[in-house]
Coordinates of C-alpha atoms in Angstrom, one line a residue:
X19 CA 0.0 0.0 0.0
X20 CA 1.7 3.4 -1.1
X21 CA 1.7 6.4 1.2
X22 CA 1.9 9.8 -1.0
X23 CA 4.1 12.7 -0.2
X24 CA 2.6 16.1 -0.7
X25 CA 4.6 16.7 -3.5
X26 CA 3.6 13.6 -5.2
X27 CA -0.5 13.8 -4.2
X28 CA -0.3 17.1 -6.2
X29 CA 1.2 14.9 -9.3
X30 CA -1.8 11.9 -8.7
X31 CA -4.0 15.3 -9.1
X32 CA -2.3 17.1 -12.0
X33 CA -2.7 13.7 -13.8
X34 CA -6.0 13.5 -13.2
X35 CA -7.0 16.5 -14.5
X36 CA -4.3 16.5 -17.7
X37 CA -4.4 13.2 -18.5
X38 CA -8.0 11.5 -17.3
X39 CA -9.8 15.3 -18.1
X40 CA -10.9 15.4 -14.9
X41 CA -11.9 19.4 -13.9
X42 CA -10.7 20.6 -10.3
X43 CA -13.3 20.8 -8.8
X44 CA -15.0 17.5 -9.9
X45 CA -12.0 16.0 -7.9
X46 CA -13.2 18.6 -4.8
X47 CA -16.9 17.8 -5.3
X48 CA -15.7 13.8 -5.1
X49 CA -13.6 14.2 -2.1
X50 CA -16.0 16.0 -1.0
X51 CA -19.3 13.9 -1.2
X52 CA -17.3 10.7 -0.2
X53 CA -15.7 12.4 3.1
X54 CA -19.2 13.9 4.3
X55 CA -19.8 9.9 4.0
X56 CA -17.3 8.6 6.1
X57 CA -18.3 11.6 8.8
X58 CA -21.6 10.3 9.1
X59 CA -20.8 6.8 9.1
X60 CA -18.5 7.4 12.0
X61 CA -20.4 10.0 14.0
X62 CA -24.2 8.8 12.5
X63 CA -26.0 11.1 15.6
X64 CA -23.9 14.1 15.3
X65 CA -26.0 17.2 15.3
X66 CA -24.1 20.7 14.4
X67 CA -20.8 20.9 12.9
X68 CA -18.3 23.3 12.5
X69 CA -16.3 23.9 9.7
X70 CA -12.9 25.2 10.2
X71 CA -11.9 26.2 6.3
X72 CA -8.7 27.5 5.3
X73 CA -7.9 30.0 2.0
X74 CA -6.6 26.5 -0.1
X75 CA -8.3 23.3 -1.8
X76 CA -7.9 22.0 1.7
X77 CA -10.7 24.8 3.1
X78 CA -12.6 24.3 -0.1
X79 CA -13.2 20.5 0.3
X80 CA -14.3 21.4 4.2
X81 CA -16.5 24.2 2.6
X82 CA -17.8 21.6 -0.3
X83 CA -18.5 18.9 2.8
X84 CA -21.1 21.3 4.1
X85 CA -23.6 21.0 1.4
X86 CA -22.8 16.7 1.6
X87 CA -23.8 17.3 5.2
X88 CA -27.1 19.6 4.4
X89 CA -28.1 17.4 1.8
X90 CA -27.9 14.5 4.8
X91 CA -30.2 17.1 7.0
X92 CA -26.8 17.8 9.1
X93 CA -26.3 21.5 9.3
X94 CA -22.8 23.1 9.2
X95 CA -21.3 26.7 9.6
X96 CA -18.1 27.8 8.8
X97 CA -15.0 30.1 10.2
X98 CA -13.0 30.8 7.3
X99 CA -9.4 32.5 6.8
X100 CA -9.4 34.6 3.5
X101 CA -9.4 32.8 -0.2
X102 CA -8.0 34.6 -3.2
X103 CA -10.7 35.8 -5.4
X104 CA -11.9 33.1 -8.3
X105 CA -10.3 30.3 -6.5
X106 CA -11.9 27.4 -5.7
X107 CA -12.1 27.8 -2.3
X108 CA -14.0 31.1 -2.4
X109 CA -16.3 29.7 -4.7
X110 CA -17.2 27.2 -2.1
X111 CA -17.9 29.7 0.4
X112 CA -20.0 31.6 -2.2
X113 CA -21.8 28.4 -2.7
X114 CA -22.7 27.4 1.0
X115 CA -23.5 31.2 1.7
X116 CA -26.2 31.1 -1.4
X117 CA -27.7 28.0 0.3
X118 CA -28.2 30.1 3.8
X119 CA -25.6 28.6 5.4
X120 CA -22.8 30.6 7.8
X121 CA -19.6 31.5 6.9
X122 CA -17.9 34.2 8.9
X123 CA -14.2 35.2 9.1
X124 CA -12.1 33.0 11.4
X125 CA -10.7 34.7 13.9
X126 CA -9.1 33.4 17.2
X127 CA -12.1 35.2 19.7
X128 CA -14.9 34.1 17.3
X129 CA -13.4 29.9 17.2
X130 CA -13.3 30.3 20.9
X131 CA -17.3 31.5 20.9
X132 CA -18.3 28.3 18.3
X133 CA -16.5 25.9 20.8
X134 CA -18.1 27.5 23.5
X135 CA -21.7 26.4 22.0
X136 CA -19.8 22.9 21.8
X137 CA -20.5 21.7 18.4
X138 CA -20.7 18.3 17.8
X139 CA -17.8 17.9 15.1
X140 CA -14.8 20.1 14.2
X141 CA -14.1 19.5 10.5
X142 CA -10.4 20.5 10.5
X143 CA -9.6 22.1 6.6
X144 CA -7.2 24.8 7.8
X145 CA -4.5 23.1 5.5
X146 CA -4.6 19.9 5.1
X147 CA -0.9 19.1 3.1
X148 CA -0.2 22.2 2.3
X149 CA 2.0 22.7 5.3
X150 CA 5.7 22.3 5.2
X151 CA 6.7 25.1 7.8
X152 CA 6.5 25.6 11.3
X153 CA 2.8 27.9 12.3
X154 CA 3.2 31.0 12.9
X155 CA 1.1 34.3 14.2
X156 CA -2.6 33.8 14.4
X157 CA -3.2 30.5 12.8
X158 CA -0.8 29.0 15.0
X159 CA -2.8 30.1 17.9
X160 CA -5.9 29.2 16.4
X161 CA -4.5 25.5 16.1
X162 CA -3.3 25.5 19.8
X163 CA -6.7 26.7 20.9
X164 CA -8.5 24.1 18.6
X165 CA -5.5 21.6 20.5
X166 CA -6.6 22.3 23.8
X167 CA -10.5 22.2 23.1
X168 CA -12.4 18.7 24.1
X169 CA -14.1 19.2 20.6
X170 CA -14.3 16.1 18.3
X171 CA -11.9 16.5 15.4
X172 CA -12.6 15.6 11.6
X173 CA -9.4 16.4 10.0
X174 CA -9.3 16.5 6.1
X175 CA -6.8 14.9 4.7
X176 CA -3.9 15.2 7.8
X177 CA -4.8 16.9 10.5
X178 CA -3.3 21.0 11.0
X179 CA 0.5 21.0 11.8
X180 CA 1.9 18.3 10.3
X181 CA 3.8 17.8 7.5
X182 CA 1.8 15.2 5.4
X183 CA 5.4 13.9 4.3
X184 CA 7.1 13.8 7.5
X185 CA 6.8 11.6 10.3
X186 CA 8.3 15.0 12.2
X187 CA 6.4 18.0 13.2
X188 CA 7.6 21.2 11.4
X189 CA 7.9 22.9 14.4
X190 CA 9.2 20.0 16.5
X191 CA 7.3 18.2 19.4
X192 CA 6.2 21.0 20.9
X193 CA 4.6 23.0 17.9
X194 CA 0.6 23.7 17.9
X195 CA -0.9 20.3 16.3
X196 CA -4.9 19.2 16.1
X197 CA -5.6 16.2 17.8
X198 CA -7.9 14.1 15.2
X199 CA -10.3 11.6 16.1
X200 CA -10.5 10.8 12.6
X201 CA -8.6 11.9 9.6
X202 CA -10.3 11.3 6.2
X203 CA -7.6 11.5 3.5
X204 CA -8.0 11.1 -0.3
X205 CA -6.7 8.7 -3.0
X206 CA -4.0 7.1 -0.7
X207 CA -2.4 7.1 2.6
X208 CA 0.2 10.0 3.3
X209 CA 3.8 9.7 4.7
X210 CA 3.1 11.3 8.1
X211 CA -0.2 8.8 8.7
X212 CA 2.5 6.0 9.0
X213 CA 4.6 7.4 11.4
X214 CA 5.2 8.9 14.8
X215 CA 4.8 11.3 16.1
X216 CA 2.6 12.6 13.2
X217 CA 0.6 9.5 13.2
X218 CA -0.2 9.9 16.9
X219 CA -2.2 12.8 15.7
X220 CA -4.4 11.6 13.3
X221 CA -6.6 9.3 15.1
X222 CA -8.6 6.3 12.5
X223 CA -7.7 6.9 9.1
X224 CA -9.9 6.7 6.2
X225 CA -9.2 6.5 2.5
X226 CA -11.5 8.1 0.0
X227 CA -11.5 8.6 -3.6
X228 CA -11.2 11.4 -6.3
X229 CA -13.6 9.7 -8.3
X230 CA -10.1 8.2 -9.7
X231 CA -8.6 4.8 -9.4
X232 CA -5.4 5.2 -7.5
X233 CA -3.2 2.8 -9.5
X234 CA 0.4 2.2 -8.7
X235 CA 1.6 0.5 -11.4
X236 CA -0.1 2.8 -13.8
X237 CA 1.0 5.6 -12.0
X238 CA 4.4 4.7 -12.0
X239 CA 5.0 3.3 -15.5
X240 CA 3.5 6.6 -16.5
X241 CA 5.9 8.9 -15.0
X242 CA 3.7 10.6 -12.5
X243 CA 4.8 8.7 -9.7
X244 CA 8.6 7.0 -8.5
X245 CA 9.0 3.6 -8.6
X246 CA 10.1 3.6 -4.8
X247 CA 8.8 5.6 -1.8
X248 CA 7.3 5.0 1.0
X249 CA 4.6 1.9 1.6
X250 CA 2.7 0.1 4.5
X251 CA 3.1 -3.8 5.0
X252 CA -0.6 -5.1 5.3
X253 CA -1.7 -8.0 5.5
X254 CA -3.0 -7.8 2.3
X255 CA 0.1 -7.1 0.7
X256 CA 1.5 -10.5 1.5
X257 CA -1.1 -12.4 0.3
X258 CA 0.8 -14.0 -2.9
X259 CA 4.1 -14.1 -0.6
X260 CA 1.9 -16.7 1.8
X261 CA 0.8 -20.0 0.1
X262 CA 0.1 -22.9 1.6
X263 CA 2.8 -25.7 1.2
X264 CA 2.3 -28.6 -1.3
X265 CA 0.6 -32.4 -0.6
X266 CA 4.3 -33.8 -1.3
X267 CA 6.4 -31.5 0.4
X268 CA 8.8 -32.5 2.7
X269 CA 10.9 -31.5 5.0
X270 CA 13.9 -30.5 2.4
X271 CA 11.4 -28.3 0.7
X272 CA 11.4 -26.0 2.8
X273 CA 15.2 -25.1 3.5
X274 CA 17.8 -25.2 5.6
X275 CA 19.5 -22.4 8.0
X276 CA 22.7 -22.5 9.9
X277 CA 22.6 -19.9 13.0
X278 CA 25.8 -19.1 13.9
X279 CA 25.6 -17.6 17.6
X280 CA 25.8 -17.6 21.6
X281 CA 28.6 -17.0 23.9
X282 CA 28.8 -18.4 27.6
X283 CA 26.4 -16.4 29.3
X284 CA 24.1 -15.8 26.3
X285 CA 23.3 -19.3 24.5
X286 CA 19.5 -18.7 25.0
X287 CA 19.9 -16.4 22.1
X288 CA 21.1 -19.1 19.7
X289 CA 18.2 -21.4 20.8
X290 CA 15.7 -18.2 20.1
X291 CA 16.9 -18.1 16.4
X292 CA 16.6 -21.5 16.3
X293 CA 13.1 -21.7 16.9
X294 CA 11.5 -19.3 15.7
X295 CA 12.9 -20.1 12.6
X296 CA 11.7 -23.3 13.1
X297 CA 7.9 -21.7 13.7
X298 CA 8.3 -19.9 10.5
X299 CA 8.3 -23.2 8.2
X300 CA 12.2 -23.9 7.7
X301 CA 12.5 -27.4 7.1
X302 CA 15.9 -28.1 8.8
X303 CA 17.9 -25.5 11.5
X304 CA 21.8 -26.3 12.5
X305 CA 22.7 -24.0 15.3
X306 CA 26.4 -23.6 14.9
X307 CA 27.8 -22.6 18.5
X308 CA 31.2 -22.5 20.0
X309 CA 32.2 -26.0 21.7
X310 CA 31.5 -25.7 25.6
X311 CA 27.7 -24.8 24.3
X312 CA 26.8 -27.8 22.7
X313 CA 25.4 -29.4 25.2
X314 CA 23.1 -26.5 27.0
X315 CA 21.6 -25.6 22.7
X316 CA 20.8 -29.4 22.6
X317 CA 19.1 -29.9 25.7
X318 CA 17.3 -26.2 24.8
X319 CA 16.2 -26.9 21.0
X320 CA 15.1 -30.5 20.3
X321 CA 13.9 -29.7 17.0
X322 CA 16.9 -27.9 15.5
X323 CA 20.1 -29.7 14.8
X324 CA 24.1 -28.4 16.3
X325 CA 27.8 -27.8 15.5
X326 CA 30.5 -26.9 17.1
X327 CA 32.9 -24.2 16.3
X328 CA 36.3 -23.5 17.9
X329 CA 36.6 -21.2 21.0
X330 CA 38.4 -19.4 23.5
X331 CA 39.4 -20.0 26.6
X332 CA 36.1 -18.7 27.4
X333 CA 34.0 -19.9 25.4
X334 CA 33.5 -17.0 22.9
X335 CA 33.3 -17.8 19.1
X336 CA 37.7 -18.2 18.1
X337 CA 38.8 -16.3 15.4
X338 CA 39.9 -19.5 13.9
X339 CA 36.5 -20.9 13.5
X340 CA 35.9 -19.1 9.7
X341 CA 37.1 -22.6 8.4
X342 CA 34.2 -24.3 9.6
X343 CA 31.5 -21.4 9.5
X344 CA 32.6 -21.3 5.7
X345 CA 31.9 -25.4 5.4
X346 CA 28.6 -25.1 7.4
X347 CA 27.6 -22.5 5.8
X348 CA 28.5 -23.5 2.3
X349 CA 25.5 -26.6 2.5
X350 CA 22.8 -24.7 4.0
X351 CA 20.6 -22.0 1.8
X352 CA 20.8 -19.5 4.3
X353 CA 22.6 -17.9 7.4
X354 CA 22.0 -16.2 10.7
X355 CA 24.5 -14.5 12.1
X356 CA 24.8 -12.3 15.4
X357 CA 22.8 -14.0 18.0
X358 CA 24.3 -13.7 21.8
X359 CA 27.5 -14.1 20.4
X360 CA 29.9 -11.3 22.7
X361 CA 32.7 -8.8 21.5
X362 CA 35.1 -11.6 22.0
X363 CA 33.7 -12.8 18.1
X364 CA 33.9 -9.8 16.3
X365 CA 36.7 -11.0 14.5
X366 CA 35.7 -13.8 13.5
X367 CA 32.1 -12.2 12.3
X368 CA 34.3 -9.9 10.3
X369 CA 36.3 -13.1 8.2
X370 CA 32.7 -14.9 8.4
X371 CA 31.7 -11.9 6.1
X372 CA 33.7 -12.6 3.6
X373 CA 33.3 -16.7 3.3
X374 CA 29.9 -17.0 3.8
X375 CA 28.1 -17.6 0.3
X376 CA 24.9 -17.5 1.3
X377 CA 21.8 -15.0 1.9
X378 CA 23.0 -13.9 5.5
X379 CA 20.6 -12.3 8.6
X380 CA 22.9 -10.3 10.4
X381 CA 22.2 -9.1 14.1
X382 CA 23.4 -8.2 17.6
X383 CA 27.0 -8.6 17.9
X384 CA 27.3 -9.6 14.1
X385 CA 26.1 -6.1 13.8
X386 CA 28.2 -4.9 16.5
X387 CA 31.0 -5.8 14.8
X388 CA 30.6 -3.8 11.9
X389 CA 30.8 0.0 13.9
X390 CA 32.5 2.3 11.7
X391 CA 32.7 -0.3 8.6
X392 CA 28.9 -0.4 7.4
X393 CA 30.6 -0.4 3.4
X394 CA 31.8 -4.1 4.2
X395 CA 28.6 -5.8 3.8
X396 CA 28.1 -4.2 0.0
X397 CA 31.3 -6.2 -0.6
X398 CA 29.6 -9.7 0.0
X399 CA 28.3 -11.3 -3.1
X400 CA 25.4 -12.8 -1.8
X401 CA 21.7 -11.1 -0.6
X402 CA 22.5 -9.3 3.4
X403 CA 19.7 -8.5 5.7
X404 CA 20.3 -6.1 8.7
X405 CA 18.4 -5.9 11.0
X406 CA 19.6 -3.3 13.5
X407 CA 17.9 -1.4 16.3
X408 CA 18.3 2.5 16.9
X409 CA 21.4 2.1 19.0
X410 CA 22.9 -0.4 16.7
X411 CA 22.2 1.8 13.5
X412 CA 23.9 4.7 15.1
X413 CA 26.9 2.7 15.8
X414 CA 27.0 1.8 12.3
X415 CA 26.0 5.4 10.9
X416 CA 28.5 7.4 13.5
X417 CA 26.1 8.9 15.2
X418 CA 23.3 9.0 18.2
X419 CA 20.2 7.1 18.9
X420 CA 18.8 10.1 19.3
X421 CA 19.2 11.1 15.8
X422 CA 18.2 7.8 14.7
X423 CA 15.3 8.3 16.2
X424 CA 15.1 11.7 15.5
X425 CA 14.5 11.0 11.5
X426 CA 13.9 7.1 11.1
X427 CA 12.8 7.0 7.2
X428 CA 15.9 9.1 6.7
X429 CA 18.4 7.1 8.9
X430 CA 17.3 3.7 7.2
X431 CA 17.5 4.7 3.4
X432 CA 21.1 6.0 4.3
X433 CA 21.6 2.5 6.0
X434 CA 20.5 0.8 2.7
X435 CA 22.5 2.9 0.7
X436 CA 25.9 2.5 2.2
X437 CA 25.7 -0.9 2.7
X438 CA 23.9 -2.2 -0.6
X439 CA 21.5 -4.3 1.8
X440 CA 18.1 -4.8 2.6
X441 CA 17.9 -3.3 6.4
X442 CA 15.4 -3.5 9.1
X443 CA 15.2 -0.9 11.7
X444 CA 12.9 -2.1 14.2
X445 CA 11.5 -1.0 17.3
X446 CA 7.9 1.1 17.2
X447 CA 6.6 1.3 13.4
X448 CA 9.9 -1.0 12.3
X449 CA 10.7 0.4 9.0
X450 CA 12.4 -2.3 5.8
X451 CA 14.3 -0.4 3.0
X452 CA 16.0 -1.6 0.1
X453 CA 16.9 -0.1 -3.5
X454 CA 15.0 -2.1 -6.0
X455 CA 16.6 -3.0 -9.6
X456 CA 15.5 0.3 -11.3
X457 CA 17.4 1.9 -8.4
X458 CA 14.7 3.3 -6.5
X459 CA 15.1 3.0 -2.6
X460 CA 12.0 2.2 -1.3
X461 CA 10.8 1.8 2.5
X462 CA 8.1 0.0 4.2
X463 CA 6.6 0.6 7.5
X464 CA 5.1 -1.9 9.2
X465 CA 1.9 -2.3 10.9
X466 CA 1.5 -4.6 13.4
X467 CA 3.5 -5.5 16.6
X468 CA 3.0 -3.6 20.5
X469 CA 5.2 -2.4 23.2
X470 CA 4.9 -5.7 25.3
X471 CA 7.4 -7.0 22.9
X472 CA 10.3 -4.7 24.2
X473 CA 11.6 -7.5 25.7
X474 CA 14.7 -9.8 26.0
X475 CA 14.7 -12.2 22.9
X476 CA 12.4 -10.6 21.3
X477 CA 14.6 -9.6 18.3
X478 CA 16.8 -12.9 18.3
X479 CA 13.2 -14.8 17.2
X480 CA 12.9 -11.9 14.3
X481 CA 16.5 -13.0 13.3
X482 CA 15.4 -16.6 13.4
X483 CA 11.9 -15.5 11.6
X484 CA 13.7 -13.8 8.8
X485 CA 16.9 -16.6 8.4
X486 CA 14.0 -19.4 7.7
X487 CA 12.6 -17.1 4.9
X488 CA 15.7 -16.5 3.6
X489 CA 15.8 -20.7 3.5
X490 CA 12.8 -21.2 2.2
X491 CA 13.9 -18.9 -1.2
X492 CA 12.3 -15.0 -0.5
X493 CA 13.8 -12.6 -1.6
X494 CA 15.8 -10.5 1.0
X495 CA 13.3 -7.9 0.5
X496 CA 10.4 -10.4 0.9
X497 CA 11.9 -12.3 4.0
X498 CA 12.1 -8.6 5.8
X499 CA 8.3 -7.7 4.9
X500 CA 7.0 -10.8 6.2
X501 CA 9.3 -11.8 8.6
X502 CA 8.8 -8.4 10.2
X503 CA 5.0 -8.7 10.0
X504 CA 4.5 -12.2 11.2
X505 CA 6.5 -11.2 14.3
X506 CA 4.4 -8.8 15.0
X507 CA 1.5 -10.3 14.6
X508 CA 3.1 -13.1 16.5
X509 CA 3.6 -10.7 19.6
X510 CA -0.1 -8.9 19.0
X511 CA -1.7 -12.0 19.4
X512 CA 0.5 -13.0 22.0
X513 CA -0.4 -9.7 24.0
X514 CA -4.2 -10.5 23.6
X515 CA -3.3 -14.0 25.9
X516 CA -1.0 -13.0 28.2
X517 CA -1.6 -9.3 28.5
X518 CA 1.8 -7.3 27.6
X519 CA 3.4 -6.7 30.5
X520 CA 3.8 -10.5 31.0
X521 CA 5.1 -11.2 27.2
X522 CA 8.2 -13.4 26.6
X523 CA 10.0 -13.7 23.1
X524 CA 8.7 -17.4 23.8
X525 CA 5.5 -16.3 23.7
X526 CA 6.1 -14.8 20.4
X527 CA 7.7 -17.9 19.2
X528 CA 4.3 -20.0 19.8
X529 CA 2.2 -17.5 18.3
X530 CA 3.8 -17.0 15.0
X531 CA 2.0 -20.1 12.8
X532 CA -0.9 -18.9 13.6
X533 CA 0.1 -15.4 12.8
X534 CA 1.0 -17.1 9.1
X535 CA -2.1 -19.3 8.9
X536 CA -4.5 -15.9 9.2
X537 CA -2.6 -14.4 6.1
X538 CA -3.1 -17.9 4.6
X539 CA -7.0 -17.8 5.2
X540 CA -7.5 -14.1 3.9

């Protein structure tokens, strides 16, 4: 599912209009009709509304929305900022006053008199994604005011200060924003509904049409829009990536991963990989572990299979164990690399980067060992998946978790860029980016997962998750997508049983077939 920047909703339009023949304001009158729909099918009793319009398209669809509404016996009135004679917007207002409706200037003392009389919806149409810089003077007051208010907020398209293609605010966290309770937005999803802290603001989100079909693949072999951007991971989505397996399948079918992992100390991480790899439908898991662990992984995983690798004197992966990761390696289909495996094994994850030959998950410490030398993975011939969190992508990018954080879409396209590899920056909204054959980066955000899964182990099982879909023959880009999704609707419906405070990466573990088997029965 695509999510439009503002710059590349006003191409969708200008197509429209050029190249379908569509007038301007048969669009508006559209976007119009179908939003005063959604309003009533979300609010069904509401008596007055009030119309907040702005001097754009945005204030003209709200303005247009009132004669939907009076046609549905709802009556509106409307606080409007000055429109430039003959646009669109002023011929709204010219409209809804010829039908007897109000429509006064909007001024800061007369918003605070309508929400006195407490309306029973705010339509929000100040400026929908027309804004790109911080609010200023009057209007930013009127949106603090409109902030503070208990009304129930309708916003059109995104709600007032935000940046409909930024997940930040212009003005930063603490500039004037309206709260939405729903957002009804047109054609397709925008950027900032996808991500916080702009998507905190936008309450249930709606799509609408133009009276257009908003087509991709038209859209994009056509020149109007990029090939990459910015998309959501649905359910829907992954349909055709989830099919049920075959009546003669067996257990070779479905691949084979070697996870290469655990120190003393740390060998549950290993065991994690291991099965929730196993969960995810790999046919056969080796768990590759130094020596002294052998014995602990077996006991742990029944299912999976073991090696043993050389170590140290204390038990940490030996820099002398590339040999035998490179003749592991070399007959399975995939590899996991990272998993609980100490500082002590950096260097031989470093020499393991160069031998391995196969699509490769890389995490924790095989991450870890990377800082400062992100460019070494776009050496390796074969597919790489990273799968860092913020404080492990700033030790690859030279820089804080607070930036990270700061700007995620940004910090994971660089990520991909510099390393040539599909990455996965998880945590809250975990974001997958990789450039596609035509060149175009592209990053999707993910939408399901919950904060009871901020928990130990947690991101070994993605590692695991990911490694058997990299077995079984995705694409790196595929295995991310999924993997990432089935996790965290692994963890979602693992929440709904054990409440999320009390969540385990176990718990995830059991919960992710039947996180597959509902895409399955879509």
């Amino acid at each position: 599912m695509r999510a439009l920047s503002a710059e590349e909703m006003v191409a969708f339009e200008g197509w429209a209009m050029e190249e379908i023949g569509l007038p301007q304001v048969v669009l508006m009158e559209n976007a119009a009709r179908n939003a005063a729909d959604v309003l009533l099918e979300r609010f069904p009793e509401c008596g007055e509304v009030l119309v907040l319009a702005g001097p754009g398209n945005n204030g003209g669809d709200g303005l247009a929305m009132m004669r939907r509404l009076l046609e549905r016996g709802v009556v509106s009135r409307a606080l409007c900022r000055d429109a430039s004679p003959g646009s669109l917007c002023e011929q709204q207002r010219e409209w809804v006053l010829n039908l007897g409706l109000a429509a006064e200037p909007l001024t800061l003392e007369r918003l605070r008199q309508r929400l006195r009389e407490r309306p029973a919806v705010v339509i929000d149409a100040l400026l929908g994604t027309g804004l790109s810089r911080p609010l200023s003077g009057e209007l930013a007051e009127i949106v603090a005011e409109l902030a503070r208010s208990s009304a129930v907020v309708v916003a059109v398209d995104v709600p007032t200060g935000i940046d409909a293609s930024r997940a930040q605010l212009p003005g930063g966290d603490d500039s004037p924003v309206v709260s939405a309770a729903l957002t009804v937005s047109f054609a397709a999803h925008k950027v900032a509904h996808l991500l916080d802290p702009a998507s905190f603001y936008c309450g249930e989100i709606r799509i609408v049409g133009l009276g257009v079909p908003f087509e991709e693949a038209r859209l994009v072999d056509s020149g109007v829009l990029a090939s990459g951007g910015v998309h959501a991971t649905t359910s829907a989505s992954l349909r055709e990536v989830v099919v049920p397996r075959p009546s003669s399948s067996h257990k070779g079918t479905f691949g084979h991963l070697l996870v290469v992992g655990g120190a003393r100390g740390m060998s549950g991480a290993a065991v994690l990989t291991a099965r929730g790899a196993l969960r995810s439908g790999a046919g056969l898991v080796t768990v590759g572990v130094p020596e002294p662990l052998l014995a602990a992984v077996d006991s742990a995983s029944l299912e999976s299979m073991s090696v043993g690798l050389p170590a140290t004197s204390t038990g940490a992966l030996s820099p002398s164990a590339t040999a035998a990761i490179a003749s592991a390696s070399a007959s399975r289909d995939a590899v996991a690399l990272g998993p609980g495996l100490g500082p002590e094994a950096f260097p031989a994850v470093l020499d393991a980067l160069s031998v391995i030959e196969r699509p490769l998950v890389l995490d924790a410490d095989g991450l870890n060992a990377l800082e400062g030398g992100l460019e070494r993975v776009a050496e390796r011939s074969a597919p790489t998946v990273l799968t860092p969190h913020p404080g492990e992508l700033a030790r690859l990018l030279g820089c804080t978790s607070r930036e990270i954080q700061d700007d995620r879409l940004e910090a994971v396209k660089e990520a991909s860029e510099r390393s040539q590899a599909t990455v996965v920056l998880k945590g809250h909204q975990t974001l997958v980016a990789e450039r596609g054959d035509d060149d175009e980066l592209a990053v999707w955000v993910n939408t399901t997962g919950n904060p009871g899964m901020a928990t130990g182990g947690s991101g070994d099982v993605l590692t695991g998750v990911i490694g058997s879909l990299l077995a079984q023959g995705h694409s790196p880009l595929e295995a991310a997508r999924l993997g990432v999704f089935l996790h965290g609707a692994a963890g979602d419906r693992a929440a709904l049983r054990s409440g999320p405070s009390a969540l385990t990466a176990g718990d995830i573990v059991d919960e992710l077939g039947a996180a597959r088997q509902e895409i399955e029965d879509e």
